[in-house]
Structure formats: structure tokens, C-alpha cells
PDB file of C-alpha atoms in Angstrom:
ATOM      1  CA  MET A  85      -7.666  32.537  25.549  1.00  0.00           C
ATOM      2  CA  GLU A  86      -5.390  29.856  24.149  1.00  0.00           C
ATOM      3  CA  LYS A  87      -6.135  26.232  24.978  1.00  0.00           C
ATOM      4  CA  PRO A  88      -3.120  24.359  26.413  1.00  0.00           C
ATOM      5  CA  SER A  89      -1.806  21.602  24.195  1.00  0.00           C
ATOM      6  CA  THR A  90      -1.775  18.062  25.569  1.00  0.00           C
ATOM      7  CA  HIS A  91       0.727  16.731  23.045  1.00  0.00           C
ATOM      8  CA  GLY A  92       3.409  19.390  23.350  1.00  0.00           C
ATOM      9  CA  ASP A  93       3.922  22.374  21.143  1.00  0.00           C
ATOM     10  CA  HIS A  94       4.358  21.216  17.560  1.00  0.00           C
ATOM     11  CA  HIS A  95       4.951  23.921  15.033  1.00  0.00           C
ATOM     12  CA  PRO A  96       5.020  23.402  11.261  1.00  0.00           C
ATOM     13  CA  GLN A  97       8.683  24.448  11.184  1.00  0.00           C
ATOM     14  CA  ASP A  98       9.561  21.554  13.554  1.00  0.00           C
ATOM     15  CA  ASN A  99       8.845  19.012  10.796  1.00  0.00           C
ATOM     16  CA  PRO A 100      10.588  19.966   7.541  1.00  0.00           C
ATOM     17  CA  PRO A 101       8.668  19.104   4.360  1.00  0.00           C
ATOM     18  CA  ARG A 102       9.356  15.603   3.100  1.00  0.00           C
ATOM     19  CA  PRO A 103      10.478  15.099  -0.495  1.00  0.00           C
ATOM     20  CA  PRO A 104       7.786  13.790  -2.844  1.00  0.00           C
ATOM     21  CA  SER A 105       7.323  10.047  -3.022  1.00  0.00           C
ATOM     22  CA  PHE A 106       9.020   8.184  -5.882  1.00  0.00           C
ATOM     23  CA  TRP A 107       5.739   6.468  -6.765  1.00  0.00           C
ATOM     24  CA  LYS A 108       4.064   9.855  -7.331  1.00  0.00           C
ATOM     25  CA  SER A 109       6.841  11.155  -9.562  1.00  0.00           C
ATOM     26  CA  ARG A 110       6.759  10.898 -13.344  1.00  0.00           C
ATOM     27  CA  ALA A 111       9.310   8.059 -13.336  1.00  0.00           C
ATOM     28  CA  GLY A 112       7.334   6.155 -10.692  1.00  0.00           C
ATOM     29  CA  ILE A 113       4.088   6.436 -12.637  1.00  0.00           C
ATOM     30  CA  TYR A 114       5.838   5.241 -15.801  1.00  0.00           C
ATOM     31  CA  LEU A 115       7.324   2.317 -13.887  1.00  0.00           C
ATOM     32  CA  ILE A 116       3.911   1.319 -12.488  1.00  0.00           C
ATOM     33  CA  PHE A 117       2.391   1.557 -15.968  1.00  0.00           C
ATOM     34  CA  ALA A 118       5.185  -0.557 -17.484  1.00  0.00           C
ATOM     35  CA  LEU A 119       4.873  -3.221 -14.759  1.00  0.00           C
ATOM     36  CA  VAL A 120       1.091  -3.428 -15.145  1.00  0.00           C
ATOM     37  CA  LEU A 121       1.344  -3.598 -18.925  1.00  0.00           C
ATOM     38  CA  GLY A 122       4.067  -6.258 -18.721  1.00  0.00           C
ATOM     39  CA  GLY A 123       1.998  -8.287 -16.242  1.00  0.00           C
ATOM     40  CA  LEU A 124      -1.067  -8.122 -18.487  1.00  0.00           C
ATOM     41  CA  LEU A 125       0.908  -9.198 -21.555  1.00  0.00           C
ATOM     42  CA  LEU A 126       2.597 -12.004 -19.626  1.00  0.00           C
ATOM     43  CA  GLY A 127      -0.749 -13.187 -18.284  1.00  0.00           C
ATOM     44  CA  TYR A 128      -2.300 -13.072 -21.750  1.00  0.00           C
ATOM     45  CA  GLU A 129       0.526 -15.097 -23.291  1.00  0.00           C
ATOM     46  CA  HIS A 130       0.378 -17.728 -20.551  1.00  0.00           C
ATOM     47  CA  ARG A 131      -3.396 -17.801 -20.002  1.00  0.00           C
ATOM     48  CA  VAL A 132      -3.702 -21.473 -20.974  1.00  0.00           C
ATOM     49  CA  HIS A 133      -1.184 -22.489 -18.305  1.00  0.00           C
ATOM     50  CA  ILE A 134      -2.703 -20.199 -15.681  1.00  0.00           C
ATOM     51  CA  LEU A 135      -6.308 -21.264 -16.219  1.00  0.00           C
ATOM     52  CA  GLY A 136      -5.513 -24.950 -16.681  1.00  0.00           C
ATOM     53  CA  SER A 137      -3.247 -25.392 -13.674  1.00  0.00           C
ATOM     54  CA  GLY A 138      -5.893 -25.508 -10.939  1.00  0.00           C
ATOM     55  CA  LEU A 139      -4.022 -22.889  -8.919  1.00  0.00           C
ATOM     56  CA  LEU A 140      -6.559 -20.223  -9.837  1.00  0.00           C
ATOM     57  CA  ILE A 141      -8.746 -21.407  -6.943  1.00  0.00           C
ATOM     58  CA  TRP A 142      -6.199 -19.867  -4.525  1.00  0.00           C
ATOM     59  CA  LEU A 143      -6.480 -16.411  -6.069  1.00  0.00           C
ATOM     60  CA  PRO A 144      -9.365 -15.168  -3.836  1.00  0.00           C
ATOM     61  CA  LEU A 145      -7.477 -16.232  -0.709  1.00  0.00           C
ATOM     62  CA  LEU A 146      -4.296 -14.505  -1.861  1.00  0.00           C
ATOM     63  CA  LEU A 147      -6.269 -11.373  -2.734  1.00  0.00           C
ATOM     64  CA  CYS A 148      -7.831 -11.278   0.747  1.00  0.00           C
ATOM     65  CA  VAL A 149      -4.462 -11.622   2.470  1.00  0.00           C
ATOM     66  CA  GLY A 150      -2.892  -9.036   0.178  1.00  0.00           C
ATOM     67  CA  MET A 151      -5.707  -6.547   0.682  1.00  0.00           C
ATOM     68  CA  HIS A 152      -5.544  -7.029   4.455  1.00  0.00           C
ATOM     69  CA  PHE A 153      -1.798  -6.433   4.458  1.00  0.00           C
ATOM     70  CA  PHE A 154      -1.877  -3.337   2.262  1.00  0.00           C
ATOM     71  CA  MET A 155      -5.092  -1.791   3.602  1.00  0.00           C
ATOM     72  CA  HIS A 156      -3.965  -1.980   7.232  1.00  0.00           C
ATOM     73  CA  GLY A 157      -0.335  -1.107   6.548  1.00  0.00           C
ATOM     74  CA  GLY A 158       1.091  -4.399   7.770  1.00  0.00           C
ATOM     75  CA  HIS A 159       1.148  -5.593  11.350  1.00  0.00           C
ATOM     76  CA  GLY A 160      -0.144  -3.233  14.008  1.00  0.00           C
ATOM     77  CA  GLY A 161      -2.436  -1.280  11.715  1.00  0.00           C
ATOM     78  CA  HIS A 162      -5.684  -2.104  13.502  1.00  0.00           C
ATOM     79  CA  GLY A 163      -5.794   1.069  15.557  1.00  0.00           C
ATOM     80  CA  GLY A 164      -3.656   0.121  18.525  1.00  0.00           C
ATOM     81  CA  HIS A 165      -4.983  -3.209  19.761  1.00  0.00           C
ATOM     82  CA  GLY A 166      -3.127  -4.465  22.789  1.00  0.00           C
ATOM     83  CA  LYS A 167      -1.088  -1.350  23.517  1.00  0.00           C
ATOM     84  CA  GLY A 168      -2.557  -0.999  26.981  1.00  0.00           C
ATOM     85  CA  ASP A 169      -3.109   2.758  26.750  1.00  0.00           C
ATOM     86  CA  ASP A 170      -6.881   2.611  27.335  1.00  0.00           C
ATOM     87  CA  LYS A 171      -7.702   4.905  30.234  1.00  0.00           C
TER      88      LYS A 171
END
């Protein structure tokens, strides 16, 4: 006996396969590697300015905000707070 679906009948053929992400392609991986390497070299060359400026104290705060933004996917990523669909 087949259980009735509550969300409608969704078949795999209804959603065509999406093309692969640019960031997972060979060019995307090379770009990420080049940006990381360039950032490390830039940071190494300017380490005296970075460490001596006093702005390094803000780094933990910026990391927390950045992690919150990217880990939750931006605004509205907390699992549906305030949507009013609690029954």
C-alpha cells in the first residue's frame, strides 16, 4: 500500500539536474588557490603594518560575524523563526 504524499508528487524528472558549481570546477579550485596564495603573500609582505596598526583586535569580532553569515546562509537561515507556520 502506497502512503499518500503530503507535499505533492515530486518525481526526479520534475527537477532537471543542475550544472556543476563553478567553485567545484577545476578553474574555480585554481582561482581559490590563487586568491589564498595571494592573500598569504600580501599579508606576509605587510605584516609589520597589520600587526602594528592596532586593528588586529577587531579580527575575532569580524570572524564571528563572518562565520555567522556564512554558516547560516545569510538572513533567515535559523530554521524558520517567525514564519508563523507552527501548528
